[in-house]
Short mmCIF file of C-alpha atoms in Angstrom, two decimals:
data_model
loop_
_atom_site.label_atom_id
_atom_site.label_comp_id
_atom_site.label_asym_id
_atom_site.label_seq_id
_atom_site.Cartn_x
_atom_site.Cartn_y
_atom_site.Cartn_z
CA MET A 281 -61.93 -78.66 150.61
CA LYS A 282 -64.32 -81.56 150.23
CA ASP A 283 -68.00 -80.62 150.17
CA PRO A 284 -69.82 -81.91 153.29
CA ILE A 285 -72.49 -83.71 151.33
CA ASP A 286 -69.86 -85.88 149.66
CA ASN A 287 -68.16 -86.78 152.96
CA PRO A 288 -69.11 -90.36 153.99
CA GLU A 289 -68.92 -89.36 157.67
CA THR A 290 -71.67 -86.75 157.30
CA THR A 291 -73.82 -88.45 154.65
CA LYS A 292 -75.84 -90.42 157.22
CA LYS A 293 -76.53 -87.25 159.23
CA ILE A 294 -78.22 -85.41 156.36
CA LYS A 295 -81.99 -85.77 156.46
CA ILE A 296 -83.76 -86.51 153.19
CA LEU A 297 -86.90 -84.59 154.17
CA ASN A 298 -85.12 -81.32 154.86
CA ALA A 299 -86.42 -77.76 154.35
CA ALA A 300 -85.17 -77.59 150.74
CA VAL A 301 -86.97 -80.83 149.77
CA LEU A 302 -90.18 -79.81 151.55
CA VAL A 303 -90.34 -76.34 149.99
CA ALA A 304 -89.43 -77.61 146.52
CA ALA A 305 -92.12 -80.32 146.77
CA LEU A 306 -94.85 -77.92 147.92
CA GLY A 307 -93.80 -75.36 145.32
CA TYR A 308 -94.11 -77.94 142.55
CA PHE A 309 -97.48 -78.98 144.02
CA VAL A 310 -98.84 -75.45 143.53
CA ASP A 311 -97.16 -75.31 140.10
CA ILE A 312 -98.95 -78.45 138.89
CA TYR A 313 -102.20 -77.34 140.54
CA ASP A 314 -102.26 -74.22 138.37
CA LEU A 315 -101.01 -75.92 135.21
CA LEU A 316 -103.70 -78.60 135.28
CA LEU A 317 -106.43 -76.40 136.75
CA PHE A 318 -106.47 -74.38 133.55
CA GLY A 319 -107.12 -77.53 131.52
CA ILE A 320 -109.90 -78.54 133.90
CA VAL A 321 -111.76 -75.19 133.99
CA ARG A 322 -110.94 -73.96 130.48
CA THR A 323 -114.33 -74.71 128.88
CA ASP A 324 -116.47 -73.46 131.77
CA SER A 325 -114.37 -70.32 132.22
CA LEU A 326 -114.64 -69.42 128.54
CA LYS A 327 -118.40 -69.97 128.55
CA ASP A 328 -118.63 -67.67 131.57
CA LEU A 329 -116.73 -65.03 129.58
CA GLY A 330 -119.33 -65.24 126.82
CA VAL A 331 -117.53 -67.54 124.37
CA THR A 332 -119.75 -70.08 122.59
CA GLY A 333 -119.67 -72.82 119.93
CA ASP A 334 -116.48 -73.52 117.99
CA ALA A 335 -114.96 -70.35 119.41
CA ILE A 336 -114.46 -72.20 122.71
CA ARG A 337 -111.96 -74.53 121.06
CA ASN A 338 -110.27 -71.72 119.11
CA GLN A 339 -109.98 -69.41 122.10
CA GLY A 340 -108.84 -72.33 124.23
CA GLU A 341 -106.00 -73.02 121.81
CA TYR A 342 -105.12 -69.30 121.90
CA LEU A 343 -104.92 -69.36 125.71
CA ILE A 344 -102.84 -72.57 125.72
CA SER A 345 -100.46 -71.04 123.17
CA MET A 346 -100.01 -67.93 125.33
CA GLN A 347 -99.34 -70.05 128.40
CA MET A 348 -96.87 -72.23 126.50
CA PHE A 349 -95.03 -69.21 125.12
CA GLY A 350 -94.75 -67.92 128.67
CA MET A 351 -93.32 -71.24 129.85
CA LEU A 352 -90.74 -71.36 127.08
CA PHE A 353 -89.61 -67.79 127.76
CA GLY A 354 -89.77 -68.32 131.52
CA GLY A 355 -87.75 -71.52 131.32
CA ILE A 356 -84.82 -69.68 129.77
CA LEU A 357 -85.22 -66.62 132.03
CA TRP A 358 -85.43 -68.50 135.33
CA GLY A 359 -82.75 -70.99 134.31
CA ILE A 360 -80.21 -68.25 133.64
CA LEU A 361 -81.19 -66.40 136.83
CA GLY A 362 -80.88 -69.64 138.80
CA ASP A 363 -77.23 -69.99 137.80
CA LYS A 364 -76.42 -66.29 138.13
CA LYS A 365 -78.41 -65.26 141.22
CA GLY A 366 -79.11 -68.54 142.97
CA ARG A 367 -81.67 -71.34 143.17
CA ILE A 368 -83.58 -69.80 146.10
CA SER A 369 -84.13 -66.48 144.36
CA VAL A 370 -85.79 -68.34 141.47
CA LEU A 371 -87.94 -70.39 143.84
CA PHE A 372 -89.11 -67.17 145.50
CA GLY A 373 -89.61 -65.18 142.31
CA SER A 374 -91.42 -67.88 140.36
CA ILE A 375 -93.90 -68.73 143.12
CA LEU A 376 -94.63 -65.03 143.73
CA LEU A 377 -95.25 -64.40 140.03
CA TYR A 378 -97.61 -67.30 139.38
CA SER A 379 -99.43 -66.72 142.68
CA VAL A 380 -100.24 -63.16 141.59
CA ALA A 381 -101.17 -64.43 138.11
CA ASN A 382 -103.48 -67.06 139.64
CA ILE A 383 -105.40 -64.46 141.61
CA ALA A 384 -105.55 -62.20 138.55
CA ASN A 385 -106.89 -65.10 136.45
CA GLY A 386 -109.84 -65.26 138.80
CA MET A 387 -110.64 -61.60 138.14
CA VAL A 388 -110.53 -61.47 134.34
CA THR A 389 -113.58 -60.31 132.37
CA THR A 390 -112.28 -60.67 128.80
CA VAL A 391 -110.47 -63.37 126.84
CA ASP A 392 -107.55 -61.05 126.08
CA ALA A 393 -107.08 -60.33 129.78
CA TYR A 394 -107.29 -64.08 130.41
CA ALA A 395 -104.61 -64.67 127.77
CA PHE A 396 -102.31 -62.02 129.26
CA TRP A 397 -102.47 -63.54 132.73
CA ARG A 398 -102.02 -67.07 131.35
CA LEU A 399 -98.84 -65.72 129.71
CA ILE A 400 -97.65 -64.32 133.05
CA ALA A 401 -98.65 -67.52 134.85
CA GLY A 402 -96.69 -69.53 132.27
CA ILE A 403 -93.57 -67.47 132.90
CA GLY A 404 -93.94 -68.04 136.64
CA LEU A 405 -94.70 -71.74 136.34
CA ALA A 406 -91.57 -72.32 134.27
CA GLY A 407 -89.10 -71.75 137.10
CA GLU A 408 -90.36 -73.84 139.98
CA LEU A 409 -89.44 -77.43 139.07
CA GLY A 410 -85.98 -76.76 137.65
CA ALA A 411 -84.84 -74.59 140.53
CA GLY A 412 -86.30 -77.01 143.09
CA ILE A 413 -84.69 -80.11 141.59
CA THR A 414 -81.37 -78.31 141.19
CA LEU A 415 -81.38 -77.21 144.84
CA VAL A 416 -82.35 -80.68 146.07
CA THR A 417 -79.74 -82.54 144.01
CA GLU A 418 -77.05 -80.15 145.22
CA SER A 419 -78.18 -80.30 148.87
CA LEU A 420 -78.21 -84.09 149.24
CA PRO A 421 -75.38 -86.65 148.87
CA LYS A 422 -75.44 -88.80 145.74
CA GLU A 423 -76.64 -91.81 147.76
CA LYS A 424 -79.80 -89.92 148.81
CA ARG A 425 -80.58 -87.33 146.14
CA GLY A 426 -82.79 -89.77 144.23
CA TYR A 427 -85.07 -90.00 147.26
CA GLY A 428 -85.22 -86.23 147.49
CA THR A 429 -86.23 -85.69 143.87
CA MET A 430 -88.74 -88.55 144.19
CA ILE A 431 -90.47 -86.70 147.04
CA VAL A 432 -90.53 -83.45 145.08
CA ALA A 433 -92.06 -85.05 141.99
CA SER A 434 -94.57 -87.31 143.74
CA VAL A 435 -95.90 -84.55 146.01
CA GLY A 436 -95.88 -82.10 143.11
CA VAL A 437 -97.90 -84.08 140.58
CA SER A 438 -100.59 -84.73 143.20
CA GLY A 439 -101.45 -81.06 142.70
CA ALA A 440 -103.36 -82.10 139.57
CA VAL A 441 -105.60 -84.39 141.61
CA VAL A 442 -106.23 -81.63 144.15
CA ALA A 443 -107.08 -79.19 141.34
CA TYR A 444 -109.79 -81.55 140.10
CA LEU A 445 -111.16 -82.11 143.62
CA VAL A 446 -111.18 -78.39 144.41
CA TYR A 447 -113.16 -77.70 141.25
CA GLN A 448 -115.62 -80.45 142.14
CA ILE A 449 -116.11 -78.85 145.57
CA PHE A 450 -116.32 -75.18 144.58
CA GLN A 451 -117.83 -75.56 141.09
CA ASP A 452 -116.53 -72.04 140.47
CA TRP A 453 -113.46 -71.54 138.30
CA ARG A 454 -112.68 -68.13 139.82
CA LEU A 455 -112.58 -69.50 143.37
CA CYS A 456 -110.25 -72.30 142.19
CA TYR A 457 -107.77 -69.74 140.85
CA TYR A 458 -107.99 -67.72 144.07
CA ALA A 459 -107.26 -70.86 146.08
CA GLY A 460 -104.13 -71.55 144.03
CA GLY A 461 -102.90 -67.98 144.49
CA VAL A 462 -103.42 -68.05 148.26
CA LEU A 463 -101.62 -71.41 148.54
CA GLY A 464 -98.64 -69.97 146.69
CA ILE A 465 -98.44 -66.87 148.87
CA LEU A 466 -98.62 -68.98 152.04
CA LEU A 467 -95.75 -71.08 150.70
CA LEU A 468 -93.52 -68.00 150.52
CA PHE A 469 -93.33 -67.95 154.32
CA LEU A 470 -91.78 -71.45 154.34
CA ARG A 471 -88.97 -70.30 152.08
CA ILE A 472 -87.46 -68.22 154.85
CA SER A 473 -86.09 -71.43 156.39
CA ILE A 474 -84.05 -72.68 153.41
CA THR A 475 -80.47 -71.83 152.53
CA GLU A 476 -78.60 -71.79 149.23
CA SER A 477 -76.68 -74.91 148.17
CA GLY A 478 -72.99 -75.05 149.04
CA MET A 479 -72.11 -75.95 145.44
CA PHE A 480 -73.69 -72.77 144.12
CA LYS A 481 -71.99 -70.63 146.77
CA LYS A 482 -68.64 -72.10 145.72
CA VAL A 483 -69.24 -71.37 142.03
CA GLN A 484 -70.62 -67.90 142.82
CA GLN A 485 -67.30 -66.97 144.43
CA SER A 486 -65.36 -68.12 141.39
CA GLU A 487 -64.73 -66.22 138.18
CA GLU A 488 -66.36 -68.89 136.01
CA LYS A 489 -69.10 -67.88 133.61
CA LYS A 490 -72.49 -68.82 135.01
CA GLY A 491 -75.89 -69.35 133.37
CA ASP A 492 -74.53 -69.16 129.82
CA PHE A 493 -77.53 -70.52 127.92
CA LEU A 494 -75.87 -70.09 124.52
CA SER A 495 -72.97 -72.32 125.59
CA LEU A 496 -75.39 -75.26 125.30
CA PHE A 497 -75.44 -74.69 121.54
CA THR A 498 -71.82 -73.74 120.81
CA HIS A 499 -70.24 -77.04 121.86
CA LYS A 500 -71.23 -80.12 119.83
CA ASN A 501 -71.11 -82.75 122.58
CA ARG A 502 -72.81 -80.45 125.09
CA PHE A 503 -75.60 -79.64 122.63
CA LEU A 504 -76.19 -83.31 121.82
CA LYS A 505 -76.34 -84.16 125.51
CA TYR A 506 -78.78 -81.30 126.10
CA LEU A 507 -80.96 -82.42 123.17
CA GLN A 508 -80.96 -86.01 124.43
CA CYS A 509 -82.13 -84.83 127.87
CA ILE A 510 -85.12 -83.18 126.17
CA LEU A 511 -85.95 -86.11 123.89
CA ILE A 512 -86.18 -88.70 126.66
CA GLY A 513 -89.15 -86.82 128.12
CA ILE A 514 -91.35 -86.31 125.06
CA PRO A 515 -93.43 -89.54 125.25
CA LEU A 516 -94.78 -88.41 128.62
CA TRP A 517 -96.10 -85.13 127.29
CA PHE A 518 -97.64 -86.80 124.23
CA LEU A 519 -99.52 -89.17 126.51
CA VAL A 520 -100.74 -86.40 128.83
CA GLY A 521 -101.17 -83.64 126.25
CA VAL A 522 -102.90 -85.72 123.57
CA LEU A 523 -104.06 -89.17 124.67
CA ILE A 524 -105.39 -88.08 128.06
CA THR A 525 -106.41 -84.49 127.30
CA PHE A 526 -108.51 -85.67 124.35
CA SER A 527 -109.74 -88.79 126.17
CA PRO A 528 -113.45 -88.08 125.39
CA GLU A 529 -112.69 -88.29 121.66
CA PHE A 530 -110.65 -91.48 122.06
CA ALA A 531 -113.39 -93.01 124.21
CA LYS A 532 -115.94 -92.43 121.45
CA ALA A 533 -113.62 -93.90 118.80
CA LEU A 534 -113.13 -96.99 120.98
CA GLY A 535 -116.86 -97.40 121.55
CA VAL A 536 -116.45 -97.16 125.30
CA GLN A 537 -119.73 -97.87 127.10
CA GLY A 538 -121.11 -94.50 128.22
CA ALA A 539 -118.45 -92.67 126.19
CA GLU A 540 -120.51 -89.48 126.34
CA THR A 541 -119.93 -89.40 130.12
CA ILE A 542 -116.11 -89.46 129.89
CA LEU A 543 -114.70 -86.19 131.22
CA ALA A 544 -111.23 -84.92 130.33
CA GLY A 545 -110.81 -83.44 133.81
CA LYS A 546 -111.51 -86.77 135.50
CA ALA A 547 -109.20 -88.59 133.08
CA ILE A 548 -106.43 -86.09 133.87
CA ALA A 549 -106.97 -86.59 137.61
CA CYS A 550 -106.80 -90.40 137.19
CA CYS A 551 -103.65 -90.11 135.07
CA TYR A 552 -101.89 -87.87 137.57
CA SER A 553 -102.91 -90.12 140.45
CA GLY A 554 -101.03 -92.85 138.57
CA LEU A 555 -98.13 -90.47 138.00
CA VAL A 556 -97.73 -90.05 141.77
CA LEU A 557 -97.42 -93.82 142.18
CA GLY A 558 -95.13 -94.05 139.15
CA ASP A 559 -92.80 -91.33 140.44
CA ILE A 560 -92.49 -93.11 143.77
CA ALA A 561 -91.86 -96.44 142.03
CA THR A 562 -89.19 -95.12 139.65
CA GLY A 563 -87.49 -93.20 142.45
CA LEU A 564 -87.30 -96.25 144.70
CA LEU A 565 -86.32 -98.61 141.88
CA SER A 566 -83.52 -96.33 140.71
CA GLN A 567 -82.16 -96.16 144.26
CA TRP A 568 -82.42 -99.95 144.62
CA SER A 569 -80.79 -100.68 141.25
CA GLN A 570 -78.38 -97.73 141.56
CA SER A 571 -79.19 -96.80 137.98
CA ARG A 572 -81.24 -94.02 136.41
CA LYS A 573 -80.99 -95.33 132.84
CA LYS A 574 -82.16 -98.89 133.45
CA ILE A 575 -85.36 -97.81 135.22
CA MET A 576 -85.98 -95.02 132.72
CA ALA A 577 -85.72 -97.52 129.86
CA LEU A 578 -88.01 -99.96 131.67
CA PHE A 579 -90.74 -97.35 132.05
CA LEU A 580 -90.35 -96.08 128.48
CA PHE A 581 -91.17 -99.64 127.32
CA PHE A 582 -94.03 -99.80 129.85
CA ASN A 583 -95.38 -96.52 128.47
CA LEU A 584 -95.23 -97.82 124.88
CA ILE A 585 -97.14 -100.98 125.84
CA MET A 586 -99.82 -98.92 127.61
CA VAL A 587 -100.30 -96.66 124.59
CA PHE A 588 -101.18 -99.70 122.48
CA VAL A 589 -103.39 -101.18 125.22
CA TYR A 590 -105.25 -97.88 125.63
CA LEU A 591 -105.80 -97.38 121.90
CA ASN A 592 -107.08 -100.96 121.43
CA ALA A 593 -109.43 -101.07 124.43
CA PHE A 594 -112.62 -101.43 122.37
CA GLY A 595 -116.00 -101.62 124.09
CA ILE A 596 -114.78 -101.39 127.67
CA SER A 597 -116.81 -99.74 130.44
CA ALA A 598 -116.28 -96.12 131.49
CA THR A 599 -114.87 -97.32 134.81
CA THR A 600 -112.33 -99.55 133.10
CA PHE A 601 -111.41 -96.65 130.81
CA TYR A 602 -110.58 -94.46 133.82
CA VAL A 603 -108.55 -97.32 135.31
CA LEU A 604 -106.56 -97.43 132.07
CA CYS A 605 -105.93 -93.68 132.41
CA PHE A 606 -104.57 -94.36 135.90
CA ILE A 607 -102.23 -97.11 134.68
CA MET A 608 -101.15 -94.86 131.80
CA GLY A 609 -100.13 -92.33 134.46
CA VAL A 610 -98.08 -94.97 136.29
CA SER A 611 -96.30 -95.81 133.03
CA VAL A 612 -95.05 -92.24 132.60
CA GLY A 613 -94.03 -91.89 136.24
CA TYR A 614 -90.45 -91.34 135.08
CA TRP A 615 -90.79 -87.53 135.25
CA VAL A 616 -88.71 -87.57 138.44
CA LEU A 617 -85.95 -89.58 136.72
CA PHE A 618 -86.10 -87.46 133.59
CA VAL A 619 -85.51 -84.18 135.45
CA THR A 620 -82.94 -85.74 137.80
CA ILE A 621 -80.96 -87.11 134.85
CA ALA A 622 -80.91 -83.64 133.28
CA ALA A 623 -79.65 -82.10 136.54
CA GLU A 624 -76.90 -84.70 136.88
CA GLN A 625 -75.58 -84.35 133.32
CA PHE A 626 -74.19 -80.80 133.65
CA GLY A 627 -71.89 -78.75 135.87
CA THR A 628 -72.98 -76.46 138.72
CA ASN A 629 -72.41 -73.25 136.75
CA ILE A 630 -75.07 -74.20 134.18
CA ARG A 631 -77.11 -76.82 136.02
CA ALA A 632 -80.11 -74.60 136.86
CA THR A 633 -80.26 -73.39 133.26
CA VAL A 634 -80.44 -76.97 132.00
CA THR A 635 -82.78 -78.32 134.67
CA THR A 636 -85.22 -75.43 134.21
CA THR A 637 -85.26 -75.27 130.41
CA VAL A 638 -85.35 -79.01 129.67
CA PRO A 639 -88.82 -79.78 131.17
CA ASN A 640 -90.23 -76.59 129.67
CA PHE A 641 -88.91 -77.46 126.22
CA VAL A 642 -90.54 -80.87 126.59
CA ARG A 643 -93.84 -79.16 127.43
CA GLY A 644 -93.23 -76.72 124.58
CA SER A 645 -92.79 -79.59 122.13
CA LEU A 646 -96.51 -80.37 122.40
CA PRO A 647 -97.48 -78.20 119.38
CA LEU A 648 -94.96 -80.12 117.25
CA MET A 649 -96.33 -83.43 118.50
CA LEU A 650 -99.85 -82.23 117.70
CA LEU A 651 -98.72 -81.37 114.17
CA MET A 652 -97.19 -84.84 113.77
CA TYR A 653 -100.31 -86.46 115.16
CA GLY A 654 -102.53 -84.30 112.91
CA TYR A 655 -100.48 -85.22 109.84
CA PHE A 656 -100.86 -88.95 110.39
CA ARG A 657 -104.54 -88.54 111.29
CA ASP A 658 -105.52 -86.38 108.32
CA GLN A 659 -103.02 -87.31 105.61
CA ILE A 660 -102.15 -90.96 106.24
CA PHE A 661 -104.98 -92.64 108.14
CA ASP A 662 -107.99 -90.69 106.86
CA GLY A 663 -109.15 -89.40 110.23
CA ASP A 664 -108.38 -92.55 112.24
CA ILE A 665 -107.23 -91.14 115.59
CA LEU A 666 -106.45 -94.56 117.05
CA LYS A 667 -103.92 -95.61 114.41
CA SER A 668 -102.43 -92.11 114.43
CA GLY A 669 -101.96 -92.24 118.19
CA MET A 670 -100.24 -95.64 118.01
CA VAL A 671 -97.84 -94.59 115.26
CA VAL A 672 -96.86 -91.29 116.88
CA GLY A 673 -96.57 -92.93 120.30
CA ALA A 674 -94.27 -95.62 118.87
CA LEU A 675 -92.10 -93.11 116.99
CA LEU A 676 -91.65 -90.89 120.05
CA SER A 677 -90.78 -93.90 122.22
CA ILE A 678 -88.13 -95.07 119.74
CA ILE A 679 -86.62 -91.57 119.60
CA SER A 680 -86.54 -91.39 123.42
CA LEU A 681 -84.93 -94.81 123.82
CA MET A 682 -82.22 -93.92 121.31
CA ALA A 683 -81.54 -90.64 123.14
CA LEU A 684 -81.40 -92.44 126.50
CA TRP A 685 -78.99 -95.03 125.14
CA LYS A 686 -76.50 -92.26 124.27
CA LEU A 687 -76.62 -90.60 127.70
CA LYS A 688 -74.19 -91.63 130.44
CA GLU A 689 -75.32 -93.21 133.72
CA THR A 690 -75.36 -90.51 136.41
CA PHE A 691 -76.41 -92.27 139.63
CA HIS A 692 -72.93 -92.14 141.18
CA THR A 693 -71.92 -88.80 139.63
CA ASP A 694 -70.34 -86.24 141.94
CA LEU A 695 -72.12 -82.97 141.08
CA ASN A 696 -69.55 -80.68 142.67
CA TYR A 697 -67.93 -79.57 139.41
CA SER A 698 -68.27 -76.84 136.79
CA GLU A 699 -68.94 -77.21 133.09
CA ASN A 700 -66.00 -76.32 130.88
CA GLN A 701 -66.88 -73.28 128.77
#
């Protein structure tokens, strides 16, 4: 029997802004709020816990590592559960876990306790986006699913901007964590109104193996496709995780006027404001052109150009520097396409596993990118962070473009199928 969402007679009747899209978008909003809030309050929270001097950086790296480990583990855990137990169960479980962790983060009195709850928060944060995008792509017809994922991503990344504004209002890192936890718990009540995707229900009734994470590595073509899905997203995380996160250092190296006033939190907020616009633009352009790959390639080139513009913006004003951070965010507004492409590349019985693990592996690649960046900075360019940033940015863009070139176009792909084991 033909799935209703692929029936031309019912396609027009399906609303884009349905319960699944709304809940997935708000869930990702709270997800990004917490993820970026930690980066914004990290220094002040550690000082409040009695950490001083160079220990702030060292303990900060320890906390980030714990959070990242949680996200890597959580990505695999939630992905498998999403294919075995359902997309909605993951949406519910992940939001509940990181809501509790958020509240607990606001109560910590030691760095070790902080690290433990960042680990738990990381596990919770890992499941939201993948499960949400999987549910949305399976709940909308192929002619409309790009709009649905665009809404999820654009609403979601605005959580970073809200995190910055909330901290500016409260000026208390504990209250900011409490706010995130309460938002997550309130969101749980909305989840009562959503139903599981028909594609998953169909696969659940079959005898096919579901959520087999290891199957991604035991089949050559499947593994290469999975790896390519990860590689096309790495320039984004280098830009956000290095170029924007360490914006005060880059501002000083560029001789930005008033460089000492540049704040990483404000730069992150500007970048993510641009990301919202970029996600909307790439979503609309991909629907207009009926191509994921063409628009993805266009923005990868845009991103590469902006990396060189940013790292050669000598002597500009602080205001212009923040504007550049905003445009940088627009240039990596392909996050929605990146995750949608991953969801569309694989069958229903393993789709949640792929869509949940891929973005978390991209985030988890940051330590490797930092090592690459550190090697060029310390061993090749004698401490020159600008040249190092340009070289690493160029290399990652080339790798991503090559990976994208090998992937198939998925705009018109019917997702109602299972992956051969």
